[in-house]
mmCIF file of C-alpha atoms and ligand atoms in Angstrom:
data_model
loop_
_atom_site.group_PDB
_atom_site.id
_atom_site.type_symbol
_atom_site.label_atom_id
_atom_site.label_comp_id
_atom_site.label_asym_id
_atom_site.label_seq_id
_atom_site.Cartn_x
_atom_site.Cartn_y
_atom_site.Cartn_z
ATOM 1 C CA MET A 16 28.617 6.918 -35.275
ATOM 2 C CA ILE A 17 26.616 4.791 -32.916
ATOM 3 C CA ASN A 18 23.301 3.487 -34.088
ATOM 4 C CA ILE A 19 20.685 3.826 -31.401
ATOM 5 C CA THR A 20 17.336 2.103 -31.460
ATOM 6 C CA PHE A 21 14.774 2.701 -28.811
ATOM 7 C CA GLY A 22 12.558 -0.258 -29.600
ATOM 8 C CA LYS A 23 9.688 -0.592 -27.247
ATOM 9 C CA TYR A 24 8.716 3.019 -26.936
ATOM 10 C CA GLU A 25 7.004 4.886 -29.721
ATOM 11 C CA LYS A 26 7.298 8.662 -29.552
ATOM 12 C CA LYS A 27 4.779 11.248 -30.607
ATOM 13 C CA SER A 28 6.214 14.564 -29.608
ATOM 14 C CA SER A 29 3.935 17.541 -29.496
ATOM 15 C CA VAL A 30 6.564 19.987 -28.240
ATOM 16 C CA LYS A 31 7.841 22.365 -30.914
ATOM 17 C CA ASN A 32 11.544 23.060 -31.365
ATOM 18 C CA SER A 33 12.707 26.116 -29.450
ATOM 19 C CA PRO A 34 14.351 29.114 -31.142
ATOM 20 C CA ILE A 35 18.096 29.696 -31.055
ATOM 21 C CA HIS A 36 19.611 33.093 -30.253
ATOM 22 C CA ASN A 37 23.136 33.980 -31.249
ATOM 23 C CA ILE A 38 25.056 36.072 -28.724
ATOM 24 C CA LYS A 39 27.382 38.875 -29.799
ATOM 25 C CA GLN A 40 30.043 40.039 -27.342
ATOM 26 C CA ALA A 41 33.535 41.458 -27.640
ATOM 27 C CA LEU A 42 34.992 38.577 -25.603
ATOM 28 C CA LEU A 43 33.488 36.047 -27.999
ATOM 29 C CA GLU A 44 34.702 37.946 -31.040
ATOM 30 C CA GLU A 45 38.237 38.152 -29.660
ATOM 31 C CA GLN A 46 38.372 34.371 -29.416
ATOM 32 C CA ASN A 47 36.272 33.829 -32.516
ATOM 33 C CA ILE A 48 33.845 31.742 -30.498
ATOM 34 C CA SER A 49 30.276 31.451 -31.687
ATOM 35 C CA LEU A 50 27.819 31.110 -28.850
ATOM 36 C CA ASP A 51 24.147 30.225 -29.284
ATOM 37 C CA ILE A 52 21.409 29.843 -26.714
ATOM 38 C CA LEU A 53 18.649 27.292 -27.186
ATOM 39 C CA ARG A 54 15.606 28.974 -25.667
ATOM 40 C CA GLU A 55 13.774 26.127 -23.975
ATOM 41 C CA ASP A 56 12.638 28.760 -21.481
ATOM 42 C CA LEU A 57 10.162 29.963 -24.097
ATOM 43 C CA ASN A 58 8.224 26.722 -24.539
ATOM 44 C CA HIS A 59 5.642 27.249 -21.776
ATOM 45 C CA PRO A 60 5.158 29.818 -18.970
ATOM 46 C CA ILE A 61 5.080 27.198 -16.153
ATOM 47 C CA ILE A 62 5.442 23.669 -17.568
ATOM 48 C CA GLN A 63 8.670 25.089 -18.820
ATOM 49 C CA GLY A 64 11.969 24.120 -20.364
ATOM 50 C CA ASN A 65 13.260 20.695 -19.482
ATOM 51 C CA LYS A 66 10.275 20.114 -17.182
ATOM 52 C CA LEU A 67 7.931 20.093 -20.164
ATOM 53 C CA ARG A 68 10.252 17.674 -21.946
ATOM 54 C CA LYS A 69 10.356 15.423 -18.895
ATOM 55 C CA LEU A 70 6.633 15.414 -18.393
ATOM 56 C CA GLN A 71 5.317 14.958 -21.900
ATOM 57 C CA TYR A 72 5.855 11.185 -22.233
ATOM 58 C CA ASN A 73 5.055 10.596 -18.583
ATOM 59 C CA LEU A 74 1.678 12.256 -19.124
ATOM 60 C CA LEU A 75 1.004 10.198 -22.252
ATOM 61 C CA ASN A 76 1.994 7.064 -20.379
ATOM 62 C CA ALA A 77 -0.200 7.930 -17.408
ATOM 63 C CA LYS A 78 -3.170 8.603 -19.724
ATOM 64 C CA LYS A 79 -2.574 5.380 -21.618
ATOM 65 C CA ASN A 80 -2.550 3.426 -18.352
ATOM 66 C CA GLY A 81 -5.771 5.060 -17.255
ATOM 67 C CA ASN A 82 -4.199 6.920 -14.335
ATOM 68 C CA LYS A 83 -6.202 9.861 -13.049
ATOM 69 C CA THR A 84 -3.810 11.074 -10.358
ATOM 70 C CA LEU A 85 -0.165 12.172 -10.518
ATOM 71 C CA LEU A 86 1.890 12.115 -7.323
ATOM 72 C CA THR A 87 5.333 13.613 -7.066
ATOM 73 C CA PHE A 88 7.954 14.990 -4.690
ATOM 74 C CA GLY A 89 9.915 18.196 -4.462
ATOM 75 C CA GLY A 90 11.224 21.124 -2.459
ATOM 76 C CA ALA A 91 8.955 24.066 -1.732
ATOM 77 C CA PHE A 92 10.354 26.128 -4.633
ATOM 78 C CA SER A 93 10.698 23.279 -7.124
ATOM 79 C CA ASN A 94 10.189 23.966 -10.829
ATOM 80 C CA HIS A 95 9.170 20.335 -11.175
ATOM 81 C CA ILE A 96 6.383 20.599 -8.577
ATOM 82 C CA ALA A 97 5.096 23.747 -10.302
ATOM 83 C CA ALA A 98 5.183 22.031 -13.702
ATOM 84 C CA VAL A 99 3.284 18.960 -12.458
ATOM 85 C CA ALA A 100 0.584 21.114 -10.839
ATOM 86 C CA THR A 101 -0.013 23.127 -14.013
ATOM 87 C CA ALA A 102 0.211 20.048 -16.244
ATOM 88 C CA GLY A 103 -2.420 18.346 -14.083
ATOM 89 C CA LYS A 104 -4.747 21.273 -14.559
ATOM 90 C CA GLU A 105 -4.112 21.539 -18.316
ATOM 91 C CA PHE A 106 -4.330 17.826 -19.077
ATOM 92 C CA GLY A 107 -6.963 16.692 -16.626
ATOM 93 C CA PHE A 108 -5.127 14.888 -13.820
ATOM 94 C CA LYS A 109 -5.577 15.255 -10.113
ATOM 95 C CA THR A 110 -2.174 16.126 -8.642
ATOM 96 C CA ILE A 111 -0.622 15.438 -5.254
ATOM 97 C CA GLY A 112 2.580 17.233 -4.267
ATOM 98 C CA MET A 113 4.670 15.754 -1.454
ATOM 99 C CA ILE A 114 6.684 18.748 -0.280
ATOM 100 C CA ARG A 115 9.941 18.399 1.660
ATOM 101 C CA GLY A 116 9.900 20.059 5.082
ATOM 102 C CA GLU A 117 7.321 21.933 7.126
ATOM 103 C CA GLU A 118 4.448 23.975 5.831
ATOM 104 C CA THR A 119 5.284 27.692 5.827
ATOM 105 C CA LEU A 120 2.473 30.228 5.637
ATOM 106 C CA PRO A 121 1.800 32.313 3.707
ATOM 107 C CA LEU A 122 2.651 29.905 0.885
ATOM 108 C CA ASN A 123 5.595 30.920 -1.271
ATOM 109 C CA PRO A 124 4.859 31.950 -4.902
ATOM 110 C CA THR A 125 5.579 28.440 -6.261
ATOM 111 C CA LEU A 126 3.244 26.645 -3.857
ATOM 112 C CA GLU A 127 0.625 29.380 -4.184
ATOM 113 C CA GLN A 128 0.606 28.704 -7.939
ATOM 114 C CA CYS A 129 0.388 24.935 -7.279
ATOM 115 C CA LYS A 130 -2.581 25.389 -4.987
ATOM 116 C CA LYS A 131 -4.325 27.605 -7.534
ATOM 117 C CA ASP A 132 -3.804 24.856 -10.110
ATOM 118 C CA GLY A 133 -5.552 22.427 -7.758
ATOM 119 C CA MET A 134 -2.584 20.472 -6.438
ATOM 120 C CA GLU A 135 -3.136 18.780 -3.093
ATOM 121 C CA LEU A 136 -0.120 19.663 -0.947
ATOM 122 C CA HIS A 137 1.268 17.375 1.755
ATOM 123 C CA TYR A 138 4.376 17.998 3.782
ATOM 124 C CA VAL A 139 6.972 15.330 4.487
ATOM 125 C CA ASP A 140 9.494 15.764 7.283
ATOM 126 C CA ARG A 141 13.096 15.547 6.158
ATOM 127 C CA THR A 142 13.742 12.113 7.683
ATOM 128 C CA SER A 143 10.779 10.529 5.917
ATOM 129 C CA TYR A 144 11.671 12.407 2.747
ATOM 130 C CA ARG A 145 15.004 10.624 2.650
ATOM 131 C CA ILE A 146 13.306 7.202 2.680
ATOM 132 C CA LYS A 147 10.707 8.099 0.064
ATOM 133 C CA HIS A 148 12.093 5.506 -2.375
ATOM 134 C CA THR A 149 11.634 2.568 0.003
ATOM 135 C CA GLN A 150 8.829 0.060 -0.428
ATOM 136 C CA ASP A 151 7.522 0.895 3.065
ATOM 137 C CA PHE A 152 7.041 4.523 2.152
ATOM 138 C CA LYS A 153 5.448 3.602 -1.175
ATOM 139 C CA ASP A 154 3.036 1.274 0.660
ATOM 140 C CA TYR A 155 2.184 4.083 3.021
ATOM 141 C CA LEU A 156 1.425 6.358 0.066
ATOM 142 C CA ARG A 157 -0.754 3.716 -1.623
ATOM 143 C CA ASN A 158 -2.730 3.249 1.587
ATOM 144 C CA LYS A 159 -3.182 6.965 1.988
ATOM 145 C CA PHE A 160 -3.879 8.041 -1.594
ATOM 146 C CA GLY A 161 -4.957 4.936 -3.503
ATOM 147 C CA VAL A 162 -3.900 4.503 -7.128
ATOM 148 C CA PHE A 163 -1.571 7.123 -8.607
ATOM 149 C CA TYR A 164 1.103 7.571 -11.259
ATOM 150 C CA LEU A 165 4.363 8.258 -9.460
ATOM 151 C CA ILE A 166 6.779 10.776 -10.933
ATOM 152 C CA PRO A 167 10.081 10.888 -9.035
ATOM 153 C CA GLU A 168 11.550 14.051 -7.520
ATOM 154 C CA GLY A 169 12.962 16.253 -10.280
ATOM 155 C CA GLY A 170 10.916 14.251 -12.791
ATOM 156 C CA THR A 171 13.757 12.058 -14.036
ATOM 157 C CA ASN A 172 12.824 8.572 -15.243
ATOM 158 C CA TYR A 173 12.880 6.558 -18.463
ATOM 159 C CA TYR A 174 10.117 8.608 -20.101
ATOM 160 C CA ALA A 175 11.641 11.901 -18.995
ATOM 161 C CA ILE A 176 15.024 11.080 -20.521
ATOM 162 C CA ASN A 177 13.319 10.144 -23.788
ATOM 163 C CA GLY A 178 11.592 13.524 -23.730
ATOM 164 C CA CYS A 179 14.869 15.343 -23.059
ATOM 165 C CA MET A 180 16.465 13.668 -26.069
ATOM 166 C CA GLU A 181 14.207 15.831 -28.206
ATOM 167 C CA ILE A 182 15.717 19.055 -26.875
ATOM 168 C CA ILE A 183 18.570 18.854 -29.354
ATOM 169 C CA LYS A 184 17.614 16.109 -31.757
ATOM 170 C CA ASP A 185 17.090 18.436 -34.710
ATOM 171 C CA TYR A 186 20.221 20.521 -34.245
ATOM 172 C CA SER A 187 23.440 19.846 -36.061
ATOM 173 C CA ALA A 188 26.681 19.452 -34.201
ATOM 174 C CA TYR A 189 28.257 22.140 -32.064
ATOM 175 C CA ASP A 190 31.740 21.684 -30.688
ATOM 176 C CA TYR A 191 30.268 22.041 -27.193
ATOM 177 C CA ILE A 192 26.799 21.781 -25.738
ATOM 178 C CA CYS A 193 26.423 23.101 -22.189
ATOM 179 C CA CYS A 194 23.555 22.380 -19.836
ATOM 180 C CA PRO A 195 22.873 22.721 -16.098
ATOM 181 C CA VAL A 196 22.579 19.555 -13.998
ATOM 182 C CA GLY A 197 20.322 18.732 -11.053
ATOM 183 C CA THR A 198 19.462 15.027 -11.233
ATOM 184 C CA GLY A 199 21.244 14.741 -14.597
ATOM 185 C CA GLY A 200 18.205 13.455 -16.500
ATOM 186 C CA THR A 201 18.249 16.337 -18.964
ATOM 187 C CA VAL A 202 21.913 16.115 -19.806
ATOM 188 C CA ALA A 203 21.574 12.319 -20.112
ATOM 189 C CA GLY A 204 18.894 12.758 -22.785
ATOM 190 C CA ILE A 205 21.010 15.337 -24.587
ATOM 191 C CA THR A 206 24.071 13.086 -24.495
ATOM 192 C CA ILE A 207 22.125 10.199 -26.019
ATOM 193 C CA ALA A 208 20.500 12.290 -28.742
ATOM 194 C CA ASN A 209 23.798 13.971 -29.556
ATOM 195 C CA ASN A 210 25.301 10.566 -30.228
ATOM 196 C CA GLY A 211 28.932 11.573 -29.863
ATOM 197 C CA ARG A 212 28.918 14.531 -32.273
ATOM 198 C CA SER A 213 29.571 17.303 -29.746
ATOM 199 C CA LYS A 214 31.294 17.527 -26.393
ATOM 200 C CA ILE A 215 28.563 17.819 -23.764
ATOM 201 C CA ILE A 216 29.403 19.712 -20.571
ATOM 202 C CA GLY A 217 27.037 19.436 -17.624
ATOM 203 C CA PHE A 218 27.343 22.079 -14.895
ATOM 204 C CA SER A 219 26.410 20.798 -11.452
ATOM 205 C CA ALA A 220 24.035 23.045 -9.515
ATOM 206 C CA LEU A 221 24.926 21.081 -6.380
ATOM 207 C CA LYS A 222 27.957 21.265 -4.165
ATOM 208 C CA GLY A 223 29.722 17.897 -4.064
ATOM 209 C CA GLY A 224 28.090 16.957 -7.346
ATOM 210 C CA GLU A 225 30.867 14.538 -8.354
ATOM 211 C CA PHE A 226 28.522 11.581 -7.777
ATOM 212 C CA LEU A 227 26.412 12.837 -10.699
ATOM 213 C CA THR A 228 28.701 11.314 -13.342
ATOM 214 C CA LYS A 229 27.676 7.852 -12.168
ATOM 215 C CA GLU A 230 24.028 8.923 -11.972
ATOM 216 C CA ILE A 231 24.155 10.207 -15.532
ATOM 217 C CA PHE A 232 25.747 6.950 -16.645
ATOM 218 C CA ASN A 233 22.830 5.109 -15.036
ATOM 219 C CA HIS A 234 20.254 7.434 -16.619
ATOM 220 C CA ILE A 235 21.755 6.840 -20.058
ATOM 221 C CA GLN A 236 21.819 3.108 -19.496
ATOM 222 C CA THR A 237 18.148 3.170 -18.525
ATOM 223 C CA VAL A 238 17.454 4.158 -22.121
ATOM 224 C CA THR A 239 20.182 2.386 -24.110
ATOM 225 C CA ASN A 240 20.017 -0.784 -22.031
ATOM 226 C CA ASP A 241 23.593 -1.397 -23.164
ATOM 227 C CA GLU A 242 26.656 -0.838 -20.990
ATOM 228 C CA GLU A 243 29.190 -0.590 -23.793
ATOM 229 C CA LEU A 244 27.109 1.890 -25.739
ATOM 230 C CA THR A 245 26.594 3.893 -22.544
ATOM 231 C CA GLU A 246 30.347 4.020 -21.971
ATOM 232 C CA GLU A 247 30.866 5.209 -25.514
ATOM 233 C CA LEU A 248 28.268 7.948 -25.090
ATOM 234 C CA MET A 249 29.847 8.947 -21.770
ATOM 235 C CA ASN A 250 33.120 9.627 -23.610
ATOM 236 C CA SER A 251 31.464 12.699 -25.079
ATOM 237 C CA PHE A 252 30.266 13.866 -21.655
ATOM 238 C CA GLU A 253 32.071 15.888 -19.034
ATOM 239 C CA LEU A 254 30.773 17.029 -15.642
ATOM 240 C CA ASN A 255 31.919 20.418 -14.364
ATOM 241 C CA THR A 256 31.540 20.811 -10.592
ATOM 242 C CA GLU A 257 33.309 24.167 -10.191
ATOM 243 C CA PHE A 258 30.408 26.576 -10.471
ATOM 244 C CA HIS A 259 27.903 25.667 -7.754
ATOM 245 C CA LEU A 260 28.928 29.004 -6.129
ATOM 246 C CA GLY A 261 28.493 27.818 -2.557
ATOM 247 C CA GLY A 262 25.855 25.170 -3.137
ATOM 248 C CA TYR A 263 22.356 24.538 -4.402
ATOM 249 C CA ALA A 264 20.281 27.726 -4.668
ATOM 250 C CA LYS A 265 23.023 29.843 -3.060
ATOM 251 C CA ILE A 266 23.738 33.174 -4.715
ATOM 252 C CA THR A 267 26.803 35.414 -4.782
ATOM 253 C CA GLU A 268 27.275 39.065 -5.757
ATOM 254 C CA GLU A 269 29.293 37.925 -8.755
ATOM 255 C CA LEU A 270 26.452 35.743 -9.954
ATOM 256 C CA LEU A 271 23.908 38.530 -9.498
ATOM 257 C CA ASN A 272 26.097 40.952 -11.438
ATOM 258 C CA PHE A 273 26.551 38.398 -14.186
ATOM 259 C CA VAL A 274 22.862 37.597 -14.707
ATOM 260 C CA ARG A 275 21.828 41.264 -14.474
ATOM 261 C CA ASN A 276 24.461 42.384 -16.982
ATOM 262 C CA PHE A 277 23.564 39.549 -19.292
ATOM 263 C CA TYR A 278 19.923 40.575 -19.164
ATOM 264 C CA SER A 279 20.658 44.223 -19.872
ATOM 265 C CA GLN A 280 22.904 43.299 -22.796
ATOM 266 C CA HIS A 281 20.905 40.458 -24.344
ATOM 267 C CA GLN A 282 17.380 40.609 -22.841
ATOM 268 C CA ILE A 283 17.656 36.991 -21.749
ATOM 269 C CA LYS A 284 16.951 36.133 -18.120
ATOM 270 C CA TRP A 285 18.680 33.281 -16.314
ATOM 271 C CA ASP A 286 17.397 31.715 -13.110
ATOM 272 C CA THR A 287 20.145 31.754 -10.474
ATOM 273 C CA ILE A 288 19.740 28.118 -9.356
ATOM 274 C CA TYR A 289 20.598 26.356 -12.612
ATOM 275 C CA ASN A 290 21.077 28.398 -15.765
ATOM 276 C CA GLY A 291 22.725 31.456 -14.244
ATOM 277 C CA LYS A 292 25.467 29.273 -12.762
ATOM 278 C CA MET A 293 25.909 27.330 -15.994
ATOM 279 C CA ALA A 294 26.189 30.502 -18.087
ATOM 280 C CA PHE A 295 28.459 32.127 -15.494
ATOM 281 C CA GLY A 296 30.667 29.031 -15.622
ATOM 282 C CA VAL A 297 30.792 29.033 -19.406
ATOM 283 C CA PHE A 298 31.927 32.663 -19.515
ATOM 284 C CA GLU A 299 34.533 32.009 -16.816
ATOM 285 C CA LEU A 300 35.834 29.108 -18.900
ATOM 286 C CA ILE A 301 35.907 31.286 -22.021
ATOM 287 C CA LYS A 302 37.928 33.914 -20.129
ATOM 288 C CA ALA A 303 40.327 31.180 -19.015
ATOM 289 C CA ASN A 304 40.768 30.071 -22.661
ATOM 290 C CA TYR A 305 39.223 26.699 -21.947
ATOM 291 C CA PHE A 306 37.524 26.554 -25.334
ATOM 292 C CA PRO A 307 39.812 26.500 -28.384
ATOM 293 C CA LYS A 308 39.590 29.465 -30.770
ATOM 294 C CA ASN A 309 36.893 29.080 -33.432
ATOM 295 C CA SER A 310 34.754 26.844 -31.198
ATOM 296 C CA SER A 311 30.987 26.762 -31.483
ATOM 297 C CA ILE A 312 29.069 26.486 -28.232
ATOM 298 C CA LEU A 313 25.391 25.898 -27.555
ATOM 299 C CA LEU A 314 23.938 26.732 -24.148
ATOM 300 C CA VAL A 315 20.708 24.935 -23.392
ATOM 301 C CA HIS A 316 18.496 27.339 -21.437
ATOM 302 C CA THR A 317 16.389 24.915 -19.412
ATOM 303 C CA GLY A 318 13.876 27.493 -18.131
ATOM 304 C CA GLY A 319 13.065 27.857 -14.437
ATOM 305 C CA MET A 320 11.514 31.292 -14.737
ATOM 306 C CA GLN A 321 8.667 30.449 -12.344
ATOM 307 C CA GLY A 322 11.276 30.195 -9.578
ATOM 308 C CA ILE A 323 12.504 33.765 -9.877
ATOM 309 C CA LYS A 324 9.827 35.231 -7.572
ATOM 310 C CA GLY A 325 10.743 32.677 -4.923
ATOM 311 C CA ILE A 326 14.463 33.386 -5.312
ATOM 312 C CA GLU A 327 13.736 37.090 -4.846
ATOM 313 C CA GLN A 328 11.580 36.473 -1.795
ATOM 314 C CA ARG A 329 14.069 34.170 -0.042
ATOM 315 C CA ASN A 330 17.046 36.431 -0.670
ATOM 316 C CA LYS A 331 15.136 39.693 -0.192
ATOM 317 C CA ILE A 332 16.388 41.020 -3.513
ATOM 318 C CA LYS A 333 14.977 42.097 -6.830
ATOM 319 C CA LEU A 334 16.722 39.993 -9.456
ATOM 320 C CA TYR A 335 15.619 41.932 -12.532
ATOM 321 C CA GLU A 336 14.141 45.397 -12.774
ATOM 322 C CA ASP A 337 11.204 44.232 -14.923
HETATM 323 C C1 LIG B 7 15.083 20.810 -12.861
HETATM 324 C C2 LIG B 7 15.927 21.778 -13.581
HETATM 325 C C3 LIG B 7 17.226 21.483 -14.009
HETATM 326 C C4 LIG B 7 17.900 20.194 -13.683
HETATM 327 O O1 LIG B 7 17.521 19.186 -14.575
HETATM 328 P P1 LIG B 7 17.968 17.679 -14.305
HETATM 329 O O2 LIG B 7 17.363 16.921 -15.402
HETATM 330 O O3 LIG B 7 17.377 17.303 -12.976
HETATM 331 O O4 LIG B 7 19.430 17.629 -14.269
HETATM 332 C C5 LIG B 7 17.913 22.430 -14.744
HETATM 333 N N1 LIG B 7 17.361 23.619 -15.022
HETATM 334 C C6 LIG B 7 16.124 23.952 -14.609
HETATM 335 C C7 LIG B 7 15.604 25.295 -14.931
HETATM 336 C C8 LIG B 7 15.370 23.049 -13.875
HETATM 337 O O5 LIG B 7 14.143 23.396 -13.463
#
């Protein structure tokens, strides 16, 4: 076992542990696989799932530093943007959302919610969006908006990863822990907190997500500050890039059938951008006998329910009947 100390950063979590639901299915019984779902989707209606975990220590840090304004980036349907807007309203920050692309009216359900929560929305053309990490762009933002606490796109930074460690810190080992991956901040936190006990599988929501392994390495190292320890932790991590189903936010009939059937059988909804693809992938792997008999598997449901209305609108479908 690796001994991890986090030194400089004292944690005071106020997020309760989420409930676990055990899933019964003939396929699982045949292989004697036990499958649990960690319901992070139940922790808040909007500041939900991993986004709450990512924000909590950023908000404490911003408060401690006397920041009154949060500024962040995201796509027009982003769960992160929605979470920041609602967190600003609940915890007393002004919020500025830098949205990728052109303004589209009427606002989609995510941005409508953001506006209602008081977020100031600004649109950034795609070329500028790509250079948002450069000093020039940061200077431009400082000139335009004054002092603010910057939260990166997707919310992943040092404080966010520390928050994500708490997702599984109180759960004993499973053989496998599965989690969807966007920036990889969430799965990095889980891999650190798990400390080599379970095999962690991250499912890329992006096409061409192979680069994420290196990103996740870097995220872990941000916290451990130790290359050797990071390598050791990475031995328990595996990235699966086979279930993006055509790319980020793309949907297929198979995926729709899967999430709808799952909901009618288990009354648990998956979003189709992250969790639906992860869960679909896990069941495909089970069918292909990827997991040894008698395995225990935990799926981390990272939330994303606010995005469902937007998914329905863009694809002109109804995802769930209620
Ligand atoms: C943002 C998000 C993710 C991706 O998390 P990362 O830490 O960026 O990998 C996964 N699931 C949901 C529901 C999200 O909103």
